[in-house]
Coordinates of C-alpha atoms in Angstrom, one line a residue:
Chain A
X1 CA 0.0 0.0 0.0
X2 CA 2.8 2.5 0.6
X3 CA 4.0 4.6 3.2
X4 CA 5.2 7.9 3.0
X5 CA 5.8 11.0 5.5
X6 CA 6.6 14.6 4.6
X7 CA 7.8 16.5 7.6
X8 CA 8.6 20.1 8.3
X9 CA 10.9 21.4 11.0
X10 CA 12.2 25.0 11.9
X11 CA 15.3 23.8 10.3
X12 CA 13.9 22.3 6.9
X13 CA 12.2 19.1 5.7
X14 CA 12.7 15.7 6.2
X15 CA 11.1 12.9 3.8
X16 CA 11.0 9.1 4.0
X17 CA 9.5 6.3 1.8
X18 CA 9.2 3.1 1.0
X19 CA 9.3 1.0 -1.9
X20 CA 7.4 -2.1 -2.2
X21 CA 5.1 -2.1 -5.3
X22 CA 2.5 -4.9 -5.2
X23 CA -0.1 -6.4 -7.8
X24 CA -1.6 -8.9 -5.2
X25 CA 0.7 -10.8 -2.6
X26 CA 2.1 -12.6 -4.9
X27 CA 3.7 -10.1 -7.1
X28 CA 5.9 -7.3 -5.4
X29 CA 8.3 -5.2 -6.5
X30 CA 10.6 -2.5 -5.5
X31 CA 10.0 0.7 -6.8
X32 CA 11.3 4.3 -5.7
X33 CA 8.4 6.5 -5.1
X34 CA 10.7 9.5 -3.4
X35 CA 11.7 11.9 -6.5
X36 CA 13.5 15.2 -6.7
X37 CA 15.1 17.8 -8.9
X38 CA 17.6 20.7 -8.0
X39 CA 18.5 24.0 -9.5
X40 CA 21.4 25.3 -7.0
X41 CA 21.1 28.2 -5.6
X42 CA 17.7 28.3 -6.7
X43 CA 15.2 25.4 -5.7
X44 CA 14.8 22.2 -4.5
X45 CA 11.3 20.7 -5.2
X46 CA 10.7 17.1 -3.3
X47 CA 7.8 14.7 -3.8
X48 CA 6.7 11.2 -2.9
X49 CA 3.9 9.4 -4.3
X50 CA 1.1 6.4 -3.3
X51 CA -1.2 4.5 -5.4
X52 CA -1.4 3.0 -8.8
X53 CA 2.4 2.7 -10.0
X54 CA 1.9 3.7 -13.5
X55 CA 0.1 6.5 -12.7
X56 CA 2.8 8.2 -10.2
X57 CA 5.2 7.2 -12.8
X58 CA 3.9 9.3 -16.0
X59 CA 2.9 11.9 -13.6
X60 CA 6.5 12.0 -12.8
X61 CA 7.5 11.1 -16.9
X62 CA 5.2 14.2 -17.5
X63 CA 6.8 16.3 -15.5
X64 CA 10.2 15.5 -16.6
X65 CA 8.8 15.6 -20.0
X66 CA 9.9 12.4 -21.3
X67 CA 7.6 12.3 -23.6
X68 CA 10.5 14.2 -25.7
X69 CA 13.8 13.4 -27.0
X70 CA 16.2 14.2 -24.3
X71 CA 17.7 17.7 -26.2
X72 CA 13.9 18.7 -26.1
X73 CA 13.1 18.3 -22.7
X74 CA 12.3 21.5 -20.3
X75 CA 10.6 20.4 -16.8
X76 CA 8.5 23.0 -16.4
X77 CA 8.8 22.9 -12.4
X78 CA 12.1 24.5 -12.5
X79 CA 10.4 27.6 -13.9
X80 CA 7.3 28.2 -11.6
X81 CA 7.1 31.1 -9.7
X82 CA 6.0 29.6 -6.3
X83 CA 5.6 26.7 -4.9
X84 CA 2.1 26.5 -4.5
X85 CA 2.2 26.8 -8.7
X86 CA 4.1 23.7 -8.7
X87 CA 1.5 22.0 -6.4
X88 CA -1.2 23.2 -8.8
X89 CA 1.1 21.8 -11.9
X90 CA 1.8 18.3 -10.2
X91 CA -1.9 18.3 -9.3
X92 CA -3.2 19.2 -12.5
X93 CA -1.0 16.5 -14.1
X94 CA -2.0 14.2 -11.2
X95 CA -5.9 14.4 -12.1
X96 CA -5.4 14.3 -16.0
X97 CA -3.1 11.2 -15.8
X98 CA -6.0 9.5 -13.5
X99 CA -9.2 10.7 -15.6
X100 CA -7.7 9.4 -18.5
X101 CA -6.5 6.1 -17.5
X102 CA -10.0 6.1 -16.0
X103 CA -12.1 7.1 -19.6
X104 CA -9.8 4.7 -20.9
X105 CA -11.1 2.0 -19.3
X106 CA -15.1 2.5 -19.0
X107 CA -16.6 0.8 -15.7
X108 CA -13.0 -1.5 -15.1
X109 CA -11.1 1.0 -14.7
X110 CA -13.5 2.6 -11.4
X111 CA -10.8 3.9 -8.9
X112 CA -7.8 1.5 -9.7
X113 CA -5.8 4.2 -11.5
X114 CA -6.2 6.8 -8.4
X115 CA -2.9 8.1 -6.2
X116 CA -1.8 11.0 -4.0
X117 CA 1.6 13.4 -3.8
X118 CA 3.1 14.7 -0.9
X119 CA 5.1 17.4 -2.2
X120 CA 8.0 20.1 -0.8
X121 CA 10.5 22.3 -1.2
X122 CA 11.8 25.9 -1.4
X123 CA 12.2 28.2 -4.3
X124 CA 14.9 31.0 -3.2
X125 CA 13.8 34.1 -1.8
X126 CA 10.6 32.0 -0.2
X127 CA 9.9 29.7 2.5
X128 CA 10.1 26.0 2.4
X129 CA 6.8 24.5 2.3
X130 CA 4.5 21.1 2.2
X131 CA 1.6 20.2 0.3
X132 CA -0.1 16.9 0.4
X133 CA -1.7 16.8 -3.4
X134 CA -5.4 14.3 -4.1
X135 CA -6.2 12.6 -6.9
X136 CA -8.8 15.1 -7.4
X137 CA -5.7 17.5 -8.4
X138 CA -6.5 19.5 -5.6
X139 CA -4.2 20.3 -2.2
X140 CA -3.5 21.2 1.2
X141 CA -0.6 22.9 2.7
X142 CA 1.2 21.9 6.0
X143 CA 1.3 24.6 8.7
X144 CA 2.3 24.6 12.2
X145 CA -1.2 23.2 13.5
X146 CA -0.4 20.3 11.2
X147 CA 3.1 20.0 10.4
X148 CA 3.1 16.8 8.5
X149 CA 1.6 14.6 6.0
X150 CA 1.3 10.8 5.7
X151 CA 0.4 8.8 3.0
X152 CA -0.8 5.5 2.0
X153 CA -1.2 2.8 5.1
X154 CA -0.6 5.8 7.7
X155 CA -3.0 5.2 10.9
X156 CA 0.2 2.4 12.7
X157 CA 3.4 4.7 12.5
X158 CA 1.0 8.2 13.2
X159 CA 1.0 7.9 17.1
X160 CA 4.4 8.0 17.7
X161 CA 4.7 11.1 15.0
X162 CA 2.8 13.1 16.8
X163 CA 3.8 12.6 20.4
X164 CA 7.5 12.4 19.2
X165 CA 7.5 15.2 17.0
X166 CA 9.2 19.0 17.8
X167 CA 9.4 21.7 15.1
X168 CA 12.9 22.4 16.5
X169 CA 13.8 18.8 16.7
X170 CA 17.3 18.2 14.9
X171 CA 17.3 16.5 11.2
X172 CA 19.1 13.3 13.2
X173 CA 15.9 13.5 15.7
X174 CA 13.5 13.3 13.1
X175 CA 14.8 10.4 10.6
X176 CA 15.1 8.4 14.2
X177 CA 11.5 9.6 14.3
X178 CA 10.3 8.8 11.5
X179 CA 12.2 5.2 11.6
X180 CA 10.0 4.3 14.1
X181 CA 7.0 4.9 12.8
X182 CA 8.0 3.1 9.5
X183 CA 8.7 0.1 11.8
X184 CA 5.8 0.0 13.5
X185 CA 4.2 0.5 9.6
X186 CA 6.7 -2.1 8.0
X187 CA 5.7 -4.8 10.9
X188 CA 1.9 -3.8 10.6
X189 CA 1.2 -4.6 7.0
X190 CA 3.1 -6.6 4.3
X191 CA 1.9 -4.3 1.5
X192 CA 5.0 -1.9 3.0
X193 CA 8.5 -2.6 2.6
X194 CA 12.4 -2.1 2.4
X195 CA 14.4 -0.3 1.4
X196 CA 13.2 2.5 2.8
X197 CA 14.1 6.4 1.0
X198 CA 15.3 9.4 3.4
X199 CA 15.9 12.8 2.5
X200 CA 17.0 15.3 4.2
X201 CA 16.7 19.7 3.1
X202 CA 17.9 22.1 4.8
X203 CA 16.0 25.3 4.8
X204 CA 18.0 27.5 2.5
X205 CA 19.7 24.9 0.9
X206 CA 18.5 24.2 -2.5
X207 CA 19.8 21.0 -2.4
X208 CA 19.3 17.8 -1.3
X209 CA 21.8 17.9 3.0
X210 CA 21.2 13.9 2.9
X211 CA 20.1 11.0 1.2
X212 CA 20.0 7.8 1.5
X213 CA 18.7 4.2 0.5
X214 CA 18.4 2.6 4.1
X215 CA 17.9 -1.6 3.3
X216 CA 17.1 -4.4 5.6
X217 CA 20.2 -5.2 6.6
X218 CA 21.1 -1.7 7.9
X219 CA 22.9 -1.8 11.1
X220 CA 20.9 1.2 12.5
X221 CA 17.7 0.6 11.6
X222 CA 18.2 -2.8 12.9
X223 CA 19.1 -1.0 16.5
X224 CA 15.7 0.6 15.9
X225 CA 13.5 -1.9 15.0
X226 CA 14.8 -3.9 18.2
X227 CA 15.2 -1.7 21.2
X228 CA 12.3 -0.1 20.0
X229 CA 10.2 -3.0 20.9
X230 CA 12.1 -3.1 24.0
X231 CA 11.7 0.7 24.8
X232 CA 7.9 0.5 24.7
X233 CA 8.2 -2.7 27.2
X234 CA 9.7 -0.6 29.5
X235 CA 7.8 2.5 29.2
X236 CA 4.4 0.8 29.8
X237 CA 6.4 -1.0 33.1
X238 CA 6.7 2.6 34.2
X239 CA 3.1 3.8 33.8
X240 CA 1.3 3.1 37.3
X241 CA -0.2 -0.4 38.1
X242 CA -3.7 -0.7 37.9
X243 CA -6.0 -2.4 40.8
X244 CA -9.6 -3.7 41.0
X245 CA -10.4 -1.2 43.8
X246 CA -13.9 -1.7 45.0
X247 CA -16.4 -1.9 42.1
X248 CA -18.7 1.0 42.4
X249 CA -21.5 0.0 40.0
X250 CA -23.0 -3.2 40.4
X251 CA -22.5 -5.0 37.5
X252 CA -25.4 -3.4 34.8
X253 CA -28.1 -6.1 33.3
X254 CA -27.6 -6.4 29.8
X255 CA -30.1 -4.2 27.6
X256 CA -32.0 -2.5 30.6
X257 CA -34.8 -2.7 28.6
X258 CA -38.2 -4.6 29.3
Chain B
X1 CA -16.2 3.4 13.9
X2 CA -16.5 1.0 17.7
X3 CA -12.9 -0.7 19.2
X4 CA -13.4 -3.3 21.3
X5 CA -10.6 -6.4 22.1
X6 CA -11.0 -9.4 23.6
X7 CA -8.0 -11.2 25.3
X8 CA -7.1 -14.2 26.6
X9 CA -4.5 -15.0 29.4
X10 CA -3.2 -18.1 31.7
X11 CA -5.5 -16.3 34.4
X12 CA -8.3 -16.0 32.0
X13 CA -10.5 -13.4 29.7
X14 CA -10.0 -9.6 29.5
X15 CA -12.6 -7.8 27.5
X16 CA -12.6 -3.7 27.0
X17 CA -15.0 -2.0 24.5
X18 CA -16.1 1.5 24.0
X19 CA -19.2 3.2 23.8
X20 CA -19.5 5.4 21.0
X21 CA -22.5 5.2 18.4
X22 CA -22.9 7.2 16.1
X23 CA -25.0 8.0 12.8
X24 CA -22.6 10.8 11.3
X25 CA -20.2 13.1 13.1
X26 CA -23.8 15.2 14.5
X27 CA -25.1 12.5 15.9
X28 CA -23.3 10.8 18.3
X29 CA -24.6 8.7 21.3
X30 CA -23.2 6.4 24.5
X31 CA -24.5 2.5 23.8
X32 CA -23.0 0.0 25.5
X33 CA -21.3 -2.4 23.4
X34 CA -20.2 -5.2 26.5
X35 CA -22.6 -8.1 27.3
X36 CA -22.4 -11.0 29.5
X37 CA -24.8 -14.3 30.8
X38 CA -23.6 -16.2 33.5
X39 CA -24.9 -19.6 35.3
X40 CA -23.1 -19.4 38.7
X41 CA -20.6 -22.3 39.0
X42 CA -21.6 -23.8 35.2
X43 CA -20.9 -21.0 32.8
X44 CA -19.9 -17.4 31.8
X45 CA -20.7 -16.0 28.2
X46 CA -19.6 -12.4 27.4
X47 CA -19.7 -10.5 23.6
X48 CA -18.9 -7.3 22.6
X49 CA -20.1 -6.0 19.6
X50 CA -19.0 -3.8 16.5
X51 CA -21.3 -2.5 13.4
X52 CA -24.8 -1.4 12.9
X53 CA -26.3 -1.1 15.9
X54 CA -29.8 -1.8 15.1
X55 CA -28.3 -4.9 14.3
X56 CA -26.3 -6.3 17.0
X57 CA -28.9 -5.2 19.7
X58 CA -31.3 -7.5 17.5
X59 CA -29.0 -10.2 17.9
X60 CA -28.6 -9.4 21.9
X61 CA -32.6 -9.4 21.5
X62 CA -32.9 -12.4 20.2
X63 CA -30.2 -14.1 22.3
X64 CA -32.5 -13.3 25.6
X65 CA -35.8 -14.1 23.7
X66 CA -37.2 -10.9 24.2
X67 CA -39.4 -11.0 21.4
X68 CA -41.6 -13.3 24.3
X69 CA -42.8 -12.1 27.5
X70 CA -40.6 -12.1 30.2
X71 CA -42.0 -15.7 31.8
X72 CA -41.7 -17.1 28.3
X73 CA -38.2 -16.5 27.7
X74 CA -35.3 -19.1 27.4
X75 CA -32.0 -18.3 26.4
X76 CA -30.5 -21.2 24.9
X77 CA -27.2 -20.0 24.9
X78 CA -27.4 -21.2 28.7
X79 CA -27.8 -24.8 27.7
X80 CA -25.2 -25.1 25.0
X81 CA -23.2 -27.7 25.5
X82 CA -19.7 -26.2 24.2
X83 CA -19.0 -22.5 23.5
X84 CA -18.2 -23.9 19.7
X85 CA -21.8 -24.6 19.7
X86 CA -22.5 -20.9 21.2
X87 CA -20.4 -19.4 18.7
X88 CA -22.1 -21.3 15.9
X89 CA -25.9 -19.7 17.9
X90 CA -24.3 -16.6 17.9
X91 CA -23.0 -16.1 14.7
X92 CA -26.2 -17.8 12.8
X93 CA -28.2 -15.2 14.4
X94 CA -25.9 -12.0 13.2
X95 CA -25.9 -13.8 10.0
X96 CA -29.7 -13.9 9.8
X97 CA -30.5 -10.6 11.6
X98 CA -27.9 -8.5 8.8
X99 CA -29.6 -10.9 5.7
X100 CA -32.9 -10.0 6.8
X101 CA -32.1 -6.3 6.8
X102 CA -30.7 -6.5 4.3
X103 CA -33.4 -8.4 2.3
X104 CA -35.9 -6.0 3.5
X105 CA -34.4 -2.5 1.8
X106 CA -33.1 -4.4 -1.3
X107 CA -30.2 -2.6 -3.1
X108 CA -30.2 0.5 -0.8
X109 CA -29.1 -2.1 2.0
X110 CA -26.1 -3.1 0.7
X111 CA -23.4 -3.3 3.2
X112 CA -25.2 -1.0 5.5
X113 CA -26.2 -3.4 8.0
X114 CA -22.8 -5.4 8.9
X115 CA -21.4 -6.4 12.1
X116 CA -18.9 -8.7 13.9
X117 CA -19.1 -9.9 17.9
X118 CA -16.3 -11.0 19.9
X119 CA -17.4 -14.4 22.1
X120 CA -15.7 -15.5 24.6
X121 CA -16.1 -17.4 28.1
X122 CA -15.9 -20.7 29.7
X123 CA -18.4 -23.7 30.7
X124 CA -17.4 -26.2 33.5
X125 CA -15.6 -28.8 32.9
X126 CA -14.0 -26.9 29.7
X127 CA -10.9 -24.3 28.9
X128 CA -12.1 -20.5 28.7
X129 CA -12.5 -19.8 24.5
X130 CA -12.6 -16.8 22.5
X131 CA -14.1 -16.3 19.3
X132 CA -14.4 -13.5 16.6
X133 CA -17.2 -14.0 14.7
X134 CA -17.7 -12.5 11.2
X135 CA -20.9 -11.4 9.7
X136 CA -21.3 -13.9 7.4
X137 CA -21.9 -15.8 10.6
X138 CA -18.6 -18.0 10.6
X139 CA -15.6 -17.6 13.1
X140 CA -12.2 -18.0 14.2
X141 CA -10.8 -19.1 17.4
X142 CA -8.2 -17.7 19.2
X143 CA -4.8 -19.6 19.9
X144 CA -1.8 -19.1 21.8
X145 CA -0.4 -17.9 18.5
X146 CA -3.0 -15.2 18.4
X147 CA -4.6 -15.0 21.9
X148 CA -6.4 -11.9 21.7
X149 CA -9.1 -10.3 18.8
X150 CA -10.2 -7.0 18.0
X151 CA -13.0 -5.2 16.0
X152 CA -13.4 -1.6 14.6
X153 CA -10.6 0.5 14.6
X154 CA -8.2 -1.7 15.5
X155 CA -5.0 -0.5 13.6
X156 CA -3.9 2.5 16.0
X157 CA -4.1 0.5 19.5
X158 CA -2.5 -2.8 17.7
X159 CA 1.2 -2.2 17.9
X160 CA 1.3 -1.8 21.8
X161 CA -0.9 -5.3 22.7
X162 CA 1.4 -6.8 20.2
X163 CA 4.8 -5.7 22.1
X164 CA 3.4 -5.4 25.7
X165 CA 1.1 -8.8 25.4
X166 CA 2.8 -11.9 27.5
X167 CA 0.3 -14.7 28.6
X168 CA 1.1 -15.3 31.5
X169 CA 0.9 -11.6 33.0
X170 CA -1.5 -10.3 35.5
X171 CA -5.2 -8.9 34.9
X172 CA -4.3 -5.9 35.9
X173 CA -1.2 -5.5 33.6
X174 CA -4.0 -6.7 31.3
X175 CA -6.3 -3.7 31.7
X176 CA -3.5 -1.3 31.8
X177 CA -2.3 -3.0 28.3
X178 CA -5.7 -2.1 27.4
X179 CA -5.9 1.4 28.2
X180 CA -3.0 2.0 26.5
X181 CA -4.3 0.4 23.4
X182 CA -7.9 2.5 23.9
X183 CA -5.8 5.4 24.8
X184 CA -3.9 5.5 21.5
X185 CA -7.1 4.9 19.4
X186 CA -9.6 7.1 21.1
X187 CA -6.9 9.8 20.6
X188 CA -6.9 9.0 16.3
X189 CA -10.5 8.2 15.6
X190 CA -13.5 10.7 16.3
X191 CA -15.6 7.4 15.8
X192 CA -14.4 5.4 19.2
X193 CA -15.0 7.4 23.0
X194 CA -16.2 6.9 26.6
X195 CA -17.1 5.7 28.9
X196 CA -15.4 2.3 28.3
X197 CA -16.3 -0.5 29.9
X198 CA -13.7 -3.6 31.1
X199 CA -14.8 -6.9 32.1
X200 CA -12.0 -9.6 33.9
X201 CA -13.6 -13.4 33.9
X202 CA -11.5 -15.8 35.9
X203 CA -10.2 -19.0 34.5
X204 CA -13.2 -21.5 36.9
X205 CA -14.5 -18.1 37.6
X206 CA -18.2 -18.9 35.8
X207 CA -18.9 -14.9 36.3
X208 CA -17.1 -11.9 36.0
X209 CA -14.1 -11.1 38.4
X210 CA -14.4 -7.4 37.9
X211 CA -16.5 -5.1 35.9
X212 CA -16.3 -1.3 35.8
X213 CA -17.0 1.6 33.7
X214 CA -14.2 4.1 33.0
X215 CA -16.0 7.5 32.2
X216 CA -13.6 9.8 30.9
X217 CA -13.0 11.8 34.4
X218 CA -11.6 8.3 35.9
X219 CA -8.3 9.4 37.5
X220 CA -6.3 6.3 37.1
X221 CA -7.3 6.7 32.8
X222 CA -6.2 10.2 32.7
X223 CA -2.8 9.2 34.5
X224 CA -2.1 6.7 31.7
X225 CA -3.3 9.0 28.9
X226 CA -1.0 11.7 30.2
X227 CA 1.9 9.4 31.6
X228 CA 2.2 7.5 28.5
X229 CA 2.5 10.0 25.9
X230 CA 5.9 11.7 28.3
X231 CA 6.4 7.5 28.2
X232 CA 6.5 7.1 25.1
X233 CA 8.8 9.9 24.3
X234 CA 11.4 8.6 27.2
X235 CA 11.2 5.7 25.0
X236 CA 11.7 7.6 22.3
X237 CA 14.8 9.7 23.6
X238 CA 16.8 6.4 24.7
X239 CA 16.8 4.6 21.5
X240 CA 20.2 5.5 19.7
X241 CA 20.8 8.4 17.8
X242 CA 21.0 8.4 14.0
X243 CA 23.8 10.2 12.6
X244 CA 24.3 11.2 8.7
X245 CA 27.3 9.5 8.4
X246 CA 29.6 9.0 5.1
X247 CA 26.6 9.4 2.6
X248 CA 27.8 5.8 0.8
X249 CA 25.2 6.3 -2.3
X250 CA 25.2 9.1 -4.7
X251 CA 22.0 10.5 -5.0
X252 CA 20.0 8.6 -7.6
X253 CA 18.6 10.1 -10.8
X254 CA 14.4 10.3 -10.4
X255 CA 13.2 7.2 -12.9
X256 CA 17.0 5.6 -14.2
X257 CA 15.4 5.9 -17.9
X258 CA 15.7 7.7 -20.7

């Protein structure tokens, strides 16, 4: 199903995804879903996509207008004026890329082609900002009431976001962060899986601080993934003991009704 | 949306449910979703209940005869001989109560009248069972490899049971399990509130051990709710800290193609 975050922090944004790609249980994939392009200096524009594969992927073949030879190519992102511009570009492409798929197919094709966006990043001489982009090609922005977006199986890992989560956290804090609630995600549901993406962007950068490709076998995440289990052990020890006490109500009939 | 779990130790049963019913975000109302039947010294039978609610209180209806005056009425699920054969009672009744609604309002009741029951207690002479039965009126079991079952919105509150479950641990480690599980989920779903209610039946027990509804005021609730959260981010602080490191990858070109 997917899992993606998009987080913003006083100091920039931090990204993660996975990549597991499925056509039924019995046929999955790994497929990045964590794009980005660069103009130093100038802009950084992140995004991360759920749903139907081939849709997300001409959405991003659009945008990068492979539909050209390479010499003719001009991604039309690296031009906008704002970043809410390029959330209404990736949305409009995101809604066309569905409906057609969609008329394509008659009655079949009845939501099987749908997908969302979480998208970021900061054009120079503006702030960084987050948008989390629907099918419908429509958005919404991240503020400080709601600092981050989630998508695809999101309701396991969201707990620990929001009770972990700090705007002034440190980029370090918030990758251990967001580990977590990819393991908790990743142990959850089988339709999620590794490797997982990180990104890091520093606000003011332009440029991608950190990336990386974090696979099963990585020594950290392994750390995580094991003393986290052994963390929340302990930090339910700590909360105090309940007792029977005496029972106040006397056990209630069943219906109360005649 | 409902979130009840039922759970089964050494010791014997742990149920918790919640109250919340509602017909749309306006109109919300306090039903209680626990039940219970007990023959001193020969049996103990307790459901919760998730789904329509017109049905399931149909099915509690039926279950106590209440269609027949009061001196008329026999509930057979007192003379079952095995809680298999309850089970099999129970969930023929949800099966025919959601078909018959369903039958009634033709294609305008499709899918609108669904629900699921967990079953669980003990008859002398035989182990304490618990059961999750589906509204097709079939079931599962649980086993030591999965001793406990919940309905509704289950994926918030699952992680914790998962990690803090042992079967041989105390009742009341059991109900603070609990409460950390309804804590999570009341916190992420509109849909599930209080009062809750929390039932303990004793392995030979043949009636409940402890019953008690925790409105929302309940002092020892509100200490979890707000101890577990700071818990949770002690937890949280002492796992290790990630660190950027030697970045080992370049950064990856979006799609690879051309």
């Amino acid at each position: 199903m997917t899992y993606c975050v998009g987080m913003m922090l006083d100091k920039g944004l931090v990204l993660m995804s996975d990549t597991r790609t499925n056509s039924g249980v019995d046929n999955i994939s790994v497929f990045r879903k964590m794009f980005y392009w660069s103009v130093p200096g100038d802009r950084i524009i992140a995004l991360m996509t759920a749903g139907n594969l081939a849709t997300t992927q001409a959405v991003i073949s659009q945008l990068e207008e492979r539909t050209k030879t390479p010499s003719e190519r001009h991604n039309s992102l690296l031009e906008a004026p704002t970043m809410f511009q390029v959330a209404a570009e990736v949305g409009r492409l995101l809604r066309e890329t569905i409906q057609n798929s969609q008329s394509d197919n008659g009655q079949n094709g009845e939501g099987r082609f749908t997908a969302s966006i979480i998208l970021c990043g900061q054009i120079n001489g503006m702030e960084p900002r987050l948008f989390m982009i629907y099918p419908e090609g429509n958005f919404i922005e991240a503020t400080s009431d709601t600092p981050f977006f989630q998508i695809g199986e999101t309701k396991y890992g969201r707990p620990i976001i929001l009770r972990g989560y700090e705007r002034d956290m440190s980029f370090e804090d918030a990758v251990k962060l967001l580990m977590v609630s990819f393991d908790s995600t990743l142990k959850a549901n089988l339709s999620v899986g590794m490797p997982l993406d990180v990104m890091v962007i520093a606000r003011d950068g332009f440029g991608p601080l950190h990336v990386r490709r974090v696979h099963a076998e990585d020594a950290y995440f392994q750390s995580i993934s094991s003393n986290w289990g052994n963390a929340l052990k302990s930090a339910f020890d700590s909360l105090p003991d309940y007792s029977f006490g005496a029972d106040r109500e006397p056990p209630p009939a069943n219906l109360e009704l005649s």
